[in-house]
Amino acid sequence: MDTFTVRDLREHTGQLIHDAEAGKLSLITKHGRPVFLAVPFSEDLLELGLRQVLAAKLYQENAFSLEKAAKLAGISLEAFIEVLGSMGIPVVSYSASELQRELKNFE
């Protein structure tokens, strides 16, 4: 496993990518403290549980729709909604003005 500082990333991004392609983990640090772990992306990684977490994160960041995220997770829409609930991620997210408008329409 290689270790890169945040500063190293500017100059050695190619090495980080090369390590990932070779299946190696890399630790990224800032001021000597671990910030994140670069893990090579693989089908095995997805099958061992990352698929649902990745799908939930992409949904939370509005990168994927609920349906698309459930498909990536490899589970039914209902099961994915349960996963989101267990992770504390709201399925429906309204701004205050949107909520007021919806409530007004409901009346």
mmCIF file of C-alpha atoms in Angstrom:
data_model
loop_
_atom_site.group_PDB
_atom_site.id
_atom_site.type_symbol
_atom_site.label_atom_id
_atom_site.label_comp_id
_atom_site.label_asym_id
_atom_site.label_seq_id
_atom_site.Cartn_x
_atom_site.Cartn_y
_atom_site.Cartn_z
ATOM 1 C CA MET A 1 0.000 0.000 0.000
ATOM 2 C CA ASP A 2 1.355 3.396 -0.987
ATOM 3 C CA THR A 3 0.780 6.542 1.020
ATOM 4 C CA PHE A 4 0.199 9.885 -0.647
ATOM 5 C CA THR A 5 -0.207 13.293 0.929
ATOM 6 C CA VAL A 6 -2.868 15.616 -0.386
ATOM 7 C CA ARG A 7 -0.032 17.650 -1.886
ATOM 8 C CA ASP A 8 1.359 14.513 -3.584
ATOM 9 C CA LEU A 9 -1.916 14.034 -5.411
ATOM 10 C CA ARG A 10 -1.227 17.071 -7.578
ATOM 11 C CA GLU A 11 2.061 15.648 -8.793
ATOM 12 C CA HIS A 12 1.460 11.893 -8.560
ATOM 13 C CA THR A 13 -2.132 11.380 -9.644
ATOM 14 C CA GLY A 14 -0.912 9.044 -12.366
ATOM 15 C CA GLN A 15 0.821 6.849 -9.777
ATOM 16 C CA LEU A 16 -2.368 6.671 -7.684
ATOM 17 C CA ILE A 17 -4.334 5.580 -10.753
ATOM 18 C CA HIS A 18 -1.638 3.079 -11.736
ATOM 19 C CA ASP A 19 -1.742 1.584 -8.219
ATOM 20 C CA ALA A 20 -5.543 1.288 -8.381
ATOM 21 C CA GLU A 21 -5.390 -0.413 -11.771
ATOM 22 C CA ALA A 22 -2.868 -2.850 -10.280
ATOM 23 C CA GLY A 23 -5.304 -3.612 -7.439
ATOM 24 C CA LYS A 24 -3.315 -1.783 -4.741
ATOM 25 C CA LEU A 25 -4.822 0.250 -1.919
ATOM 26 C CA SER A 26 -3.488 3.761 -1.346
ATOM 27 C CA LEU A 27 -3.771 5.861 1.794
ATOM 28 C CA ILE A 28 -4.160 9.620 1.380
ATOM 29 C CA THR A 29 -3.053 11.764 4.311
ATOM 30 C CA LYS A 30 -3.224 15.427 5.251
ATOM 31 C CA HIS A 31 -0.763 16.750 7.820
ATOM 32 C CA GLY A 32 0.150 13.158 8.663
ATOM 33 C CA ARG A 33 -3.434 12.109 9.410
ATOM 34 C CA PRO A 34 -5.380 9.674 7.214
ATOM 35 C CA VAL A 35 -8.070 11.408 5.146
ATOM 36 C CA PHE A 36 -9.270 8.646 2.873
ATOM 37 C CA LEU A 37 -8.397 5.275 1.476
ATOM 38 C CA ALA A 38 -8.314 4.800 -2.288
ATOM 39 C CA VAL A 39 -9.684 1.327 -2.929
ATOM 40 C CA PRO A 40 -9.486 -0.213 -6.405
ATOM 41 C CA PHE A 41 -12.928 -0.453 -7.928
ATOM 42 C CA SER A 42 -13.870 -4.027 -8.794
ATOM 43 C CA GLU A 43 -16.904 -6.214 -9.266
ATOM 44 C CA ASP A 44 -15.895 -8.172 -6.135
ATOM 45 C CA LEU A 45 -15.995 -4.978 -4.108
ATOM 46 C CA LEU A 46 -19.489 -4.243 -5.364
ATOM 47 C CA GLU A 47 -20.726 -7.743 -4.673
ATOM 48 C CA LEU A 48 -19.434 -7.702 -1.098
ATOM 49 C CA GLY A 49 -21.782 -4.881 -0.085
ATOM 50 C CA LEU A 50 -20.485 -1.660 -1.555
ATOM 51 C CA ARG A 51 -23.151 -1.712 -4.234
ATOM 52 C CA GLN A 52 -25.922 -0.637 -1.829
ATOM 53 C CA VAL A 53 -23.784 1.976 -0.070
ATOM 54 C CA LEU A 54 -22.615 3.437 -3.388
ATOM 55 C CA ALA A 55 -26.181 3.531 -4.714
ATOM 56 C CA ALA A 56 -27.411 5.254 -1.541
ATOM 57 C CA LYS A 57 -24.642 7.855 -1.702
ATOM 58 C CA LEU A 58 -25.332 8.577 -5.377
ATOM 59 C CA TYR A 59 -29.033 8.941 -4.571
ATOM 60 C CA GLN A 60 -28.293 11.200 -1.593
ATOM 61 C CA GLU A 61 -26.142 13.449 -3.799
ATOM 62 C CA ASN A 62 -28.938 13.615 -6.424
ATOM 63 C CA ALA A 63 -26.686 11.944 -8.991
ATOM 64 C CA PHE A 64 -29.128 9.015 -9.407
ATOM 65 C CA SER A 65 -32.889 8.790 -9.253
ATOM 66 C CA LEU A 66 -34.451 6.493 -6.677
ATOM 67 C CA GLU A 67 -35.196 3.893 -9.349
ATOM 68 C CA LYS A 68 -31.728 4.031 -10.907
ATOM 69 C CA ALA A 69 -30.057 3.772 -7.493
ATOM 70 C CA ALA A 70 -32.194 0.744 -6.555
ATOM 71 C CA LYS A 71 -31.188 -0.905 -9.828
ATOM 72 C CA LEU A 72 -27.492 -0.240 -9.112
ATOM 73 C CA ALA A 73 -27.975 -1.665 -5.609
ATOM 74 C CA GLY A 74 -29.407 -4.792 -7.199
ATOM 75 C CA ILE A 75 -32.522 -4.801 -5.033
ATOM 76 C CA SER A 76 -36.180 -3.890 -5.355
ATOM 77 C CA LEU A 77 -37.317 -0.299 -4.961
ATOM 78 C CA GLU A 78 -39.024 -1.151 -1.679
ATOM 79 C CA ALA A 79 -35.906 -2.830 -0.298
ATOM 80 C CA PHE A 80 -33.785 0.124 -1.381
ATOM 81 C CA ILE A 81 -36.113 2.527 0.435
ATOM 82 C CA GLU A 82 -35.571 0.422 3.558
ATOM 83 C CA VAL A 83 -31.779 0.637 3.062
ATOM 84 C CA LEU A 84 -32.040 4.427 2.782
ATOM 85 C CA GLY A 85 -34.110 4.537 5.975
ATOM 86 C CA SER A 86 -31.570 2.425 7.855
ATOM 87 C CA MET A 87 -28.842 4.848 6.729
ATOM 88 C CA GLY A 88 -30.872 7.911 7.762
ATOM 89 C CA ILE A 89 -31.184 9.155 4.173
ATOM 90 C CA PRO A 90 -34.594 10.675 3.431
ATOM 91 C CA VAL A 91 -36.431 9.255 0.441
ATOM 92 C CA VAL A 92 -38.261 12.507 -0.155
ATOM 93 C CA SER A 93 -36.511 15.817 0.273
ATOM 94 C CA TYR A 94 -38.515 19.006 -0.001
ATOM 95 C CA SER A 95 -37.304 22.524 0.578
ATOM 96 C CA ALA A 96 -39.428 24.608 2.955
ATOM 97 C CA SER A 97 -41.085 26.451 0.055
ATOM 98 C CA GLU A 98 -41.779 23.202 -1.830
ATOM 99 C CA LEU A 99 -43.303 21.677 1.279
ATOM 100 C CA GLN A 100 -45.522 24.734 1.827
ATOM 101 C CA ARG A 101 -46.664 24.567 -1.795
ATOM 102 C CA GLU A 102 -47.434 20.833 -1.505
ATOM 103 C CA LEU A 103 -49.370 21.364 1.724
ATOM 104 C CA LYS A 104 -51.324 24.206 0.152
ATOM 105 C CA ASN A 105 -52.200 22.003 -2.827
ATOM 106 C CA PHE A 106 -53.254 19.240 -0.460
ATOM 107 C CA GLU A 107 -55.811 21.453 1.255
#
